[in-house]
XYZ file of C-alpha atoms in Angstrom:
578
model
C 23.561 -1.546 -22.060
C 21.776 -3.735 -24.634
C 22.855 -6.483 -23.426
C 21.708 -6.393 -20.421
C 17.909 -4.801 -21.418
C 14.972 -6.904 -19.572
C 12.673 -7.776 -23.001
C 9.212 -9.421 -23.055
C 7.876 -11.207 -26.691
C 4.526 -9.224 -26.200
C 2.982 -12.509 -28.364
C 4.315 -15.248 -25.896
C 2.794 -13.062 -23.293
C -0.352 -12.995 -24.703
C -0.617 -16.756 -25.487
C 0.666 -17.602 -22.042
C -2.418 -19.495 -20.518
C -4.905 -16.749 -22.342
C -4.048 -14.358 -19.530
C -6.718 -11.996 -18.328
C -9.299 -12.336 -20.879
C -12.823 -11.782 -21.160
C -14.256 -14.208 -23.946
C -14.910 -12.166 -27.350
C -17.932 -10.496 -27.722
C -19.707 -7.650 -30.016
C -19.272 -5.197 -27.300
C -15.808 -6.116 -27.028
C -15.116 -6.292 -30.743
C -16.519 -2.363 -30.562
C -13.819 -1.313 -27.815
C -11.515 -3.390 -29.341
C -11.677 -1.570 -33.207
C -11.875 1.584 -30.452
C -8.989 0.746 -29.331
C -6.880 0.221 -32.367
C -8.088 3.711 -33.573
C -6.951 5.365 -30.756
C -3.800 3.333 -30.781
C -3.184 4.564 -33.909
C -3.975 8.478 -33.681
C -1.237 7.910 -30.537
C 1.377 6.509 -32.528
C 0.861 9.122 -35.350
C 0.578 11.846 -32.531
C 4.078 11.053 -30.999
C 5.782 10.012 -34.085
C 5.264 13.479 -35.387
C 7.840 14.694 -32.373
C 5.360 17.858 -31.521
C 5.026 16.811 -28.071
C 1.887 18.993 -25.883
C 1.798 19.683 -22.515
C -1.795 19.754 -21.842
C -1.958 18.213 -18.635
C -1.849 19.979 -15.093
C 0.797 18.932 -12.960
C -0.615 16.632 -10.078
C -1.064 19.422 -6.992
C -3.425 21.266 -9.983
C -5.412 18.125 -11.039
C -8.990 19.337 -11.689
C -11.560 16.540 -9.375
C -15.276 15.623 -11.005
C -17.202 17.489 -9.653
C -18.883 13.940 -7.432
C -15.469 14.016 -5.941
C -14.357 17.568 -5.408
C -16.507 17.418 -1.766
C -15.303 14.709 -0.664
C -11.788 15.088 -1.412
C -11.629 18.782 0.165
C -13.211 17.214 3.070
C -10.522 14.294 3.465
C -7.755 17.002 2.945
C -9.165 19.166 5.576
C -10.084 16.361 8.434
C -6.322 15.534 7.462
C -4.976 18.995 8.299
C -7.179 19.728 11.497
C -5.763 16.214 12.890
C -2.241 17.496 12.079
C -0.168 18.854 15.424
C 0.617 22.559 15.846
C 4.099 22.816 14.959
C 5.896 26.581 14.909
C 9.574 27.518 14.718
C 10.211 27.316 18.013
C 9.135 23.776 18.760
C 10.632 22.700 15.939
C 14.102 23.471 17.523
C 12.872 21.267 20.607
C 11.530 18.287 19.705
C 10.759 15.416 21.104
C 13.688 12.889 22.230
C 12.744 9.471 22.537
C 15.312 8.951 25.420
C 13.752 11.362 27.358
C 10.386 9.995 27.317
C 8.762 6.861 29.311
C 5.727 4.666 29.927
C 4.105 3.173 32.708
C 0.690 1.111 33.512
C -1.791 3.312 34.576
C -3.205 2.296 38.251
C -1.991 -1.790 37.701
C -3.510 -4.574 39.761
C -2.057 -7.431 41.408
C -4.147 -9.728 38.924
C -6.428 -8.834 35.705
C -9.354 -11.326 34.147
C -9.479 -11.451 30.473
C -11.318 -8.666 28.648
C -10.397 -6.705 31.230
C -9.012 -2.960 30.022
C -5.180 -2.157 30.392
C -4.369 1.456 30.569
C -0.519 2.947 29.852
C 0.403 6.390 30.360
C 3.249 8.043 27.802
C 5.101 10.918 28.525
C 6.834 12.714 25.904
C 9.993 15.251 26.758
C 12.095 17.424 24.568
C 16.187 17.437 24.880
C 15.717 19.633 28.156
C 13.888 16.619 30.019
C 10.943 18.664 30.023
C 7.369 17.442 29.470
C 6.246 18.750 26.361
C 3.684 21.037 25.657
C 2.191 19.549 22.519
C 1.140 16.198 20.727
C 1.430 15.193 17.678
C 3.986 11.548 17.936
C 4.055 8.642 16.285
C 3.780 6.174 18.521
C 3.206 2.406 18.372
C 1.796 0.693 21.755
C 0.875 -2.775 21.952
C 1.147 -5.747 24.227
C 3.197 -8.850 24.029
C 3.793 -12.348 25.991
C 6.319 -14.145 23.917
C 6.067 -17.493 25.438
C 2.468 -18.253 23.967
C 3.923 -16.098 20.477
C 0.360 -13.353 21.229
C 0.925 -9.948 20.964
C -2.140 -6.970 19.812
C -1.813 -3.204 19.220
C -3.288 -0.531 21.317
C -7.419 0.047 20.836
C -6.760 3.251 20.739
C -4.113 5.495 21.426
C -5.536 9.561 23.516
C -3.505 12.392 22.132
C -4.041 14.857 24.868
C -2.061 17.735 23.054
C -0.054 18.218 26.219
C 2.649 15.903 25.761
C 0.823 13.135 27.230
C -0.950 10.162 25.880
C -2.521 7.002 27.017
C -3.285 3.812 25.179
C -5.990 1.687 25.640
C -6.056 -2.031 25.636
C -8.226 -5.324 25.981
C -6.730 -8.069 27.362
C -7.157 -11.178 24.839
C -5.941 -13.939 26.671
C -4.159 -15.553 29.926
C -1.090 -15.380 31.032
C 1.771 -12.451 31.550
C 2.013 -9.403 29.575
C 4.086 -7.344 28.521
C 3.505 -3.619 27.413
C 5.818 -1.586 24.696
C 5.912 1.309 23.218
C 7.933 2.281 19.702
C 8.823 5.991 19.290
C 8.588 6.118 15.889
C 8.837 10.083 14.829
C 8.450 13.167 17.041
C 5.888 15.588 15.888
C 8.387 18.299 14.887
C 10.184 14.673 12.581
C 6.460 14.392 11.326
C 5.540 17.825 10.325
C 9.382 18.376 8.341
C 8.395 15.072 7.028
C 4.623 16.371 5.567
C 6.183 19.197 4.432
C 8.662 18.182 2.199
C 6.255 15.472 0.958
C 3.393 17.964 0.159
C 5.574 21.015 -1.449
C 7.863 17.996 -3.264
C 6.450 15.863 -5.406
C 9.633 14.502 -7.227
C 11.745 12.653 -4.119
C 12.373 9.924 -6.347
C 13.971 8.864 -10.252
C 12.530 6.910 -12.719
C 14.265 5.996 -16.031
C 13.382 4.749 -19.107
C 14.750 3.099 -22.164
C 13.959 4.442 -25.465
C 15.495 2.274 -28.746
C 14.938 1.412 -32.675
C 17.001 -1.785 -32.188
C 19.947 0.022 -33.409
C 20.247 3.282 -30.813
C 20.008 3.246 -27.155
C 18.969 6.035 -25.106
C 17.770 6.586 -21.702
C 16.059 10.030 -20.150
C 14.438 10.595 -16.845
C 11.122 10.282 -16.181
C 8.514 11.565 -13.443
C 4.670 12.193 -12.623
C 5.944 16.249 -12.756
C 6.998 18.357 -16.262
C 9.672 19.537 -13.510
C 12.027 17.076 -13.915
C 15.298 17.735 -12.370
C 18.652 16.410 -14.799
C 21.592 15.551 -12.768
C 23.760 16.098 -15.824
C 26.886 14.001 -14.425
C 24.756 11.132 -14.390
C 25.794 8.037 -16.119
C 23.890 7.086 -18.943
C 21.489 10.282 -19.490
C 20.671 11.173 -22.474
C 18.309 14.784 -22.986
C 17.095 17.174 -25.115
C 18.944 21.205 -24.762
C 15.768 22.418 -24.469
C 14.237 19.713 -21.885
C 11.300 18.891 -24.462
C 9.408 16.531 -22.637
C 7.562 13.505 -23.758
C 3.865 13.415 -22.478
C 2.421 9.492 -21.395
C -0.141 10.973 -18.915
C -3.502 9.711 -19.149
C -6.146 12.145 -17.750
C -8.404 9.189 -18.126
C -6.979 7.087 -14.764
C -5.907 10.139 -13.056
C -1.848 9.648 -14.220
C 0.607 11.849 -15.175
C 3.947 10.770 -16.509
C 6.547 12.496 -18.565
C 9.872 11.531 -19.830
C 12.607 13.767 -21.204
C 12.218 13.436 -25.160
C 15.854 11.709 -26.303
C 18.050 13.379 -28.262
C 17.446 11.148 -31.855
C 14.348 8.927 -31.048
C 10.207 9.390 -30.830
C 8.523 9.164 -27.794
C 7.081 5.702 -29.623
C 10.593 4.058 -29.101
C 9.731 4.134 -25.417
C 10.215 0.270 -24.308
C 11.629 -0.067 -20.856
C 11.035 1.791 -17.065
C 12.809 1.482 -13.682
C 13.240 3.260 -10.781
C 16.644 4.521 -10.139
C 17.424 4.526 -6.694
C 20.678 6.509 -6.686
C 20.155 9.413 -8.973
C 16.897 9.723 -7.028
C 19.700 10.301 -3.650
C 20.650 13.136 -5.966
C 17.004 14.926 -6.969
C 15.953 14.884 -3.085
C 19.832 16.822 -1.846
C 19.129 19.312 -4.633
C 15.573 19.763 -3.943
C 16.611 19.508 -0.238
C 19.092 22.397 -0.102
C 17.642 24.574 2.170
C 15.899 21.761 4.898
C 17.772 20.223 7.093
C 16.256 17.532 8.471
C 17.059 14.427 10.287
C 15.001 11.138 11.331
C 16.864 8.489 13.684
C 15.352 4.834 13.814
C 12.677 4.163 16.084
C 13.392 3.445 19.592
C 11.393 1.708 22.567
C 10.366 4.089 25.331
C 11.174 3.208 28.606
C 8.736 1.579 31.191
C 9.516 3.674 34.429
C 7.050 2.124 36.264
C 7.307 -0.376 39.364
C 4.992 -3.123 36.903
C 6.743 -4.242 34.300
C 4.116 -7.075 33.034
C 0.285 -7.782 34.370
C -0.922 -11.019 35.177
C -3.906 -11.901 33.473
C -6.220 -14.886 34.854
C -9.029 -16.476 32.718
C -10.507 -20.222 32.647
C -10.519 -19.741 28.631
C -7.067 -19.156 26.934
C -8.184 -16.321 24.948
C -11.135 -14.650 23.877
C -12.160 -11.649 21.353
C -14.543 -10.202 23.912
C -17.114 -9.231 21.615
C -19.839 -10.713 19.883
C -18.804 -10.850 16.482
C -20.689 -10.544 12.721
C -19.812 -13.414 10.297
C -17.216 -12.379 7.727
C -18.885 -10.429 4.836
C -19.030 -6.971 2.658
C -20.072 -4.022 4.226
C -17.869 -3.984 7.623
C -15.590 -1.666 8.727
C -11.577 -2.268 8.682
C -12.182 -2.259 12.455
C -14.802 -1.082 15.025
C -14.193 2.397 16.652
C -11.950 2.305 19.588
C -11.051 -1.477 18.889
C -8.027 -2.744 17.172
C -8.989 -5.160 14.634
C -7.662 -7.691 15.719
C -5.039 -9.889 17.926
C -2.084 -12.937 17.816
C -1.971 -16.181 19.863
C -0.050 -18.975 19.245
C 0.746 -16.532 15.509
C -2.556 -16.977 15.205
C -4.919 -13.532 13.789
C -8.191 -13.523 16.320
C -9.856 -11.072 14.101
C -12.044 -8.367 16.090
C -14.161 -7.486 13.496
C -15.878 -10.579 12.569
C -15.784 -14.397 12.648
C -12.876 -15.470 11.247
C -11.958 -18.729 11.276
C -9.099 -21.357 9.997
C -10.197 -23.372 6.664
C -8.891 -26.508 5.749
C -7.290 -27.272 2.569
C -9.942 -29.365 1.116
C -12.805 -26.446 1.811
C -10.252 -23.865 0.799
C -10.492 -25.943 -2.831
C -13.888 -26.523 -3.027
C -15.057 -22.169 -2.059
C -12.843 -21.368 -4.813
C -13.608 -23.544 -7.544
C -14.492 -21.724 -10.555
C -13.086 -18.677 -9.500
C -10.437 -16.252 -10.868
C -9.169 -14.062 -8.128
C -7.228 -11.120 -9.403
C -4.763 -9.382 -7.788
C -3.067 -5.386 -8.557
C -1.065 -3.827 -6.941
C 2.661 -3.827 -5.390
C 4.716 -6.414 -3.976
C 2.763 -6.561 -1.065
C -0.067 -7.669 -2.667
C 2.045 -10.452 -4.933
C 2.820 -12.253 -2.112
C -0.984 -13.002 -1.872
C -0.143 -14.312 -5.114
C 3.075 -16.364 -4.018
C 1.045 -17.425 -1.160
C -1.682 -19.182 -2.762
C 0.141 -20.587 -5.491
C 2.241 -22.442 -3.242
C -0.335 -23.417 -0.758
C -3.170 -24.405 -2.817
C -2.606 -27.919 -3.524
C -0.387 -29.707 -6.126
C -2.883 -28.655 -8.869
C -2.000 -25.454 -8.857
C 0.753 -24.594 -11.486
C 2.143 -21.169 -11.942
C 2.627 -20.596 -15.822
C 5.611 -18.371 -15.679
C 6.679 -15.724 -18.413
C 10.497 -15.465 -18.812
C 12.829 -13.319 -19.930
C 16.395 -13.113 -20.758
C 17.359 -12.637 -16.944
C 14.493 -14.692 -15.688
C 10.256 -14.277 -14.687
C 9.243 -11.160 -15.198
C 7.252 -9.491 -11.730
C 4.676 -7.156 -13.477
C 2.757 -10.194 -14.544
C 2.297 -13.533 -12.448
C -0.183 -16.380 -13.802
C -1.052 -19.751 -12.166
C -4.161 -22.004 -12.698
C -5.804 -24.913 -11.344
C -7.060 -27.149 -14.117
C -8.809 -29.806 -12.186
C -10.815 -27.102 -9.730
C -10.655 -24.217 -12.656
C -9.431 -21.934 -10.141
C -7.341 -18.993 -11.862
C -4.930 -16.497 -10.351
C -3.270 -13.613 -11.879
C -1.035 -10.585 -10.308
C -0.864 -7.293 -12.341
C 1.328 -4.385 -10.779
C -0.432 -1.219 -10.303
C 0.003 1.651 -12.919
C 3.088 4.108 -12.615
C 5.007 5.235 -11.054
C 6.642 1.885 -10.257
C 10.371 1.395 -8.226
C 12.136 -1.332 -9.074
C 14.579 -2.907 -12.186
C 14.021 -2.299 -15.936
C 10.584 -3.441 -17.168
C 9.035 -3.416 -20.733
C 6.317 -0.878 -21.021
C 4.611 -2.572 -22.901
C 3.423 -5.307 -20.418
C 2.511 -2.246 -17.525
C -1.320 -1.645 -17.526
C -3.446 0.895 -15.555
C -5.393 -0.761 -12.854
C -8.362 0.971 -14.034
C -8.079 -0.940 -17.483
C -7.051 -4.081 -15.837
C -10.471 -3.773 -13.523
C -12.218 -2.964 -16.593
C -10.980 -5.824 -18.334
C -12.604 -8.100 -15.248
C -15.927 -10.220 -15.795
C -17.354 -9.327 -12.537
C -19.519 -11.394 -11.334
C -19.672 -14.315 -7.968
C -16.705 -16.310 -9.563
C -14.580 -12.825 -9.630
C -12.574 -12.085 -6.928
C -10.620 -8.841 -7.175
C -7.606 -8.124 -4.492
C -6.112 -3.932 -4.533
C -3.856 -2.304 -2.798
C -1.630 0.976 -3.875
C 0.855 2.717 -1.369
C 3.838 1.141 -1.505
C 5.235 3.126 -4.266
C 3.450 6.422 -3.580
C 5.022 7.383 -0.578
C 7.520 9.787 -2.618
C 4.129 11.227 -3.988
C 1.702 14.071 -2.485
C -1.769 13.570 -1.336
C -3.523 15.239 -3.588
C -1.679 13.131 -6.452
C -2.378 9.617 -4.697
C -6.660 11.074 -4.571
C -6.308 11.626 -8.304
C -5.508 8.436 -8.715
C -7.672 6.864 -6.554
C -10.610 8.516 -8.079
C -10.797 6.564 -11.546
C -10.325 2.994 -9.626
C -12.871 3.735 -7.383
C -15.146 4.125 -10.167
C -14.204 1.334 -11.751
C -14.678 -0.872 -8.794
C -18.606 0.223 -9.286
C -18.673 -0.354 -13.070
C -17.569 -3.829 -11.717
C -20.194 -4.526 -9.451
C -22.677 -3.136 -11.995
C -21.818 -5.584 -14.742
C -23.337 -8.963 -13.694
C -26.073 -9.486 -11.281
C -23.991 -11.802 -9.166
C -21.522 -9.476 -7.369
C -17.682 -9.686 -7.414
C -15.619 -9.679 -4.203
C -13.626 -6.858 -4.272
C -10.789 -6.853 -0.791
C -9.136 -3.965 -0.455
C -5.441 -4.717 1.286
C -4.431 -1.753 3.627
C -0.395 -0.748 3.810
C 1.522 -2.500 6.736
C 4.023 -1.399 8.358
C 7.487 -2.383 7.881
C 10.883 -0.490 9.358
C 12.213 1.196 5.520
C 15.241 3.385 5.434
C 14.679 6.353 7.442
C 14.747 9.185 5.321
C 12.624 12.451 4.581
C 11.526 11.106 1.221
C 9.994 7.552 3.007
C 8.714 6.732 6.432
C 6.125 4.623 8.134
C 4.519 8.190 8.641
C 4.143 8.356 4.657
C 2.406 4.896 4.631
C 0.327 5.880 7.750
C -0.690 8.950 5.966
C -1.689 7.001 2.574
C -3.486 4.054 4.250
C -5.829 6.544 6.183
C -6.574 8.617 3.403
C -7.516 5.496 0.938
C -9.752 4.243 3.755
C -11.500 7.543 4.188
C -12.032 7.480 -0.043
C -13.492 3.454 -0.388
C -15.075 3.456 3.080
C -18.335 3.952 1.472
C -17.775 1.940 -1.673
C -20.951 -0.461 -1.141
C -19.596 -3.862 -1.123
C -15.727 -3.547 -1.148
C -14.196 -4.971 2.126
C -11.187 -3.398 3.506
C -8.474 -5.649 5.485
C -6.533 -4.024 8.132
C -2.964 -5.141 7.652
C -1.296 -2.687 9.410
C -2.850 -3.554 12.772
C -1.913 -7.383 11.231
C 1.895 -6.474 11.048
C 1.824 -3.892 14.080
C 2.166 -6.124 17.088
C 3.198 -9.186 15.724
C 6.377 -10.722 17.397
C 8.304 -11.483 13.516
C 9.327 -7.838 13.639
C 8.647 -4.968 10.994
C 9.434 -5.782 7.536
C 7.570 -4.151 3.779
C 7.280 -8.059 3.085
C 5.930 -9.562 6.132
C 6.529 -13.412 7.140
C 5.049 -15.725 5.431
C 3.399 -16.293 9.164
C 1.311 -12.959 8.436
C 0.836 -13.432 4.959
C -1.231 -17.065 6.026
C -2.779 -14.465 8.627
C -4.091 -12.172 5.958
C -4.852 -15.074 3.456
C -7.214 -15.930 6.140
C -9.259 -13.088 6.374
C -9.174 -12.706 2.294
C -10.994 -16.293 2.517
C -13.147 -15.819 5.352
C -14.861 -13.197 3.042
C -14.421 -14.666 -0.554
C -16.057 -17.890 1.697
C -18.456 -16.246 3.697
C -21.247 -17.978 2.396
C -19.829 -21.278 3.137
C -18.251 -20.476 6.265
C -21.065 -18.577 8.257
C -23.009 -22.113 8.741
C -20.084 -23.280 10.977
């Protein structure tokens, strides 16, 4: 197993292109002797092998008491939106083949901004209309020829088995509607459930070694750690002592099971371990039996397949628009935010427009833009760096097998434009990584100049689907303070972008849908929605409708897309005058 150990020299690391640095100053010479201190009490505390288990699990995290309110309130409006599922219905639910579409009351020829109306039917395995709501469903329109497609406005739940989606027509030509069944509402609620009373779905790893012994124990955000004892590899205490790395401080909790002959402080590698986390969901899924197919297209039943749509302009938003800058909504009420033509995003929320190269250059001179997150947000990264110009280099840290992913660095010597990636905090999925190169993001914000030459780019869902809700708040709490203490330090302010989830067909299992991510996205817009000057982009409407298909990594045709928008706000103070 040595051998094949990911490593990182922590000092290469550090002198590679003076990486996310603030320049030295008293107040930083403070926190940094601060630092060391408390570096040191942790050492001494863990090498002592008296491990404490002071911290609640997740479900019992205590809230400040700014925060309690508003997180009862966003669990509550979550449970009131939630269908009413009961025994009964759960041994009828929805079936996909059953159910149908059609266009509501079609013409023989629609103008653009004109409103299209479809009307979905859902039926159990008795062909019978249900009696509730409570599907997933994804509406949106499509004409492939001119490569423009947009999601529903809205989408009408009328709790009777019957829905309707709303759209504007965009632009000219035919139109096609569709509809993805993605989970029935008795899928959904099994789905909730296990996610809310199991907390553990998924197994984490990590590598603890003197240079001479090797041993690896499981890991979670939960003291409850399940041990599949046949596993390959494990290594664990009789007694299940566990080693403590939460941090009450960002909201994390994180335990390991204490090895057999090492301290906690020989911890020095992490992964996610896909197959032994197969085995904690079957023995934590015993009892539940519960089964998700992949989503299928509803049928159109109508007589009007497609709508003709007749305009003198090729397209059009049909609204008048606000020029790209903090303090707008993800989308308007009732509005998508947005639609394709020609794989081209006509944002619906404000005045988006394409930049050239050259201006692209010249808005982000002198900037360092910042990204944390997953690897949804890295490709932000990847994006950039190849697509800035030939200036741009990326400085890249290897290690024995190659660059490492939890830290991406490129610069632009001749502009001084900077970019950096840092992956979110644990828990993280993925291959072995040295723990001593993963950061919180609240530290990483911290760490931030702020200021009008600091752009800062978040997102965190990807790898918190196998969490709870009330976990992913916790966590969401500290960063959303530190996003203010960011703003607060300079008078200029930063840009701080907010990247929603986006869709993307995963495996279908209890333990991670497109539910899960639905469920996350909505509840970290509800918490930053009043954050004053932090702009949330809608990717999920962005990867929705669009005609590349569903995919955790969009195209690198959606990723220009959402580049876009990021630059129509960093830029919005160049770009409005156009």
């Amino acid at each position: 197993m040595a051998k094949n150990m990911s490593s990182i020299d922590v000092k290469d690391l550090n002198n590679s292109a003076d990486v996310w640095r603030r320049k030295p100053s008293m107040r930083g010479l403070i926190m940094w002797l601060v630092l060391v201190g408390m570096a040191y009490l942790i050492v001494t505390y863990f090498t002592t092998g008296h491990v404490k288990l002071p911290h609640p699990l997740p479900s019992q995290r205590k809230f400040s008491a700014r925060m309690l309110g508003s997180v009862q309130n966003i669990i509550s409006n979550y449970l009131a939106q939630l269908p009413n599922v009961t025994p009964a219905t759960l041994s009828n639910p929805t079936v996909a083949g059953n159910s149908f579409f059609y266009i509501q009351y079609p013409k023989a020829s629609y103008n653009v901004c004109d409103q299209l109306a479809l009307y979905i039917e859902a039926r159990d395995n008795t062909n019978k209309t249900k009696t509730s709501g409570g599907d997933f469903l994804w509406p949106y329109l499509q004409t492939a020829s001119l490569r423009a497609s947009t999601p529903a406005d809205e989408v009408i739940d009328h709790g009777n088995g019957s829905y309707t989606a709303l759209f504007t027509l965009h632009w000219a030509g035919e139109v096609e509607p569709f509809v993805w069944f993605v989970l029935s509402s008795e899928q959904s609620y099994s789905v909730r459930k296990i996610r809310d009373q199991i907390p553990y779905r998924f197994a984490y790893d990590a590598i603890f070694t003197d240079d001479q012994t090797i041993e690896v124990t499981p890991c979670h955000i939960t003291k409850d750690i399940y041990v599949d004892k046949a596993a390959k590899g494990l290594s664990f205490a009789p007694k299940a002592e566990v080693c403590d790395f939460s941090d009450p401080r960002i909201g994390s909790t994180w335990y390991c099971l204490k090895p057999k002959t090492l301290s906690c402080s020989n911890r020095s590698q992490h992964r996610g371990n896909i197959e032994r986390g197969n085995s904690y969901l079957q023995q934590a899924l015993q009892d539940e039996k519960v089964s998700l197919a992949k989503p299928e297209m509803l049928k159109n039943t109508g007589q009007v397949r497609t709508v003709k749509v007749m305009s003198e302009v090729s397209d059009s938003a049909c609204l008048d628009l606000p020029p790209c800058d903090s303090g707008l909504p993800p989308k308007r009420a009732n509005h998508a935010a947005g639609y394709y033509f020609r794989d081209l995003w006509k944002s619906k929320v404000c005045l988006a427009r394409e930049l050239q190269l050259k201006e692209t250059i010249e808005c982000l001179r002198n900037k360092h833009l910042f990204f944390i997150g997953d690897s949804t947000i890295r490709q932000w990264f990847v994006y950039l760096v190849s697509h800035l110009g030939k200036a741009m280099k990326e400085y890249k840290i290897w290690t024995k097998e190659g660059v490492i992913q939890m830290h991406r660095h490129a610069f632009d010597k001749v502009h001084n434009i900077t970019l950096d990636f840092r992956f979110h905090y644990y828990p993280i999925l993925g291959n072995w990584l040295n723990t001593t190169t993963i950061y919180s993001a609240i530290d990483l914000i911290d760490s931030l100049p702020g200021g009008r030459d600091t752009v800062l780019g978040f997102t965190m869902w990807a790898h918190f689907t196998y969490t709870n809700l009330t976990y992913y708040l916790s966590r969401l709490e500290p960063i959303r303070d530190a996003m203010i203490r960011l703003q607060e330090r300079s008078a200029g302010k930063a840009t701080v972008i907010i990247k929603s989830a986006n869709t993307g067909i995963l495996p279908y299992t209890p333990e991670i849908t497109e539910l899960l991510s639905y469920d996350l996205d909505q509840t970290m817009r509800v918490f930053f929605r009043d954050v004053p000057d932090v702009i949330i982009i809608d990717v999920w409407d962005m990867t929705l409708s669009h005609g590349g298909r569903y995919n955790v990594h969009p195209s690198k045709l959606v990723i220009r897309e959402e580049i876009k928008m990021v630059l129509n706000f960093v830029c919005s103070n160049t770009t409005t005058g156009h």
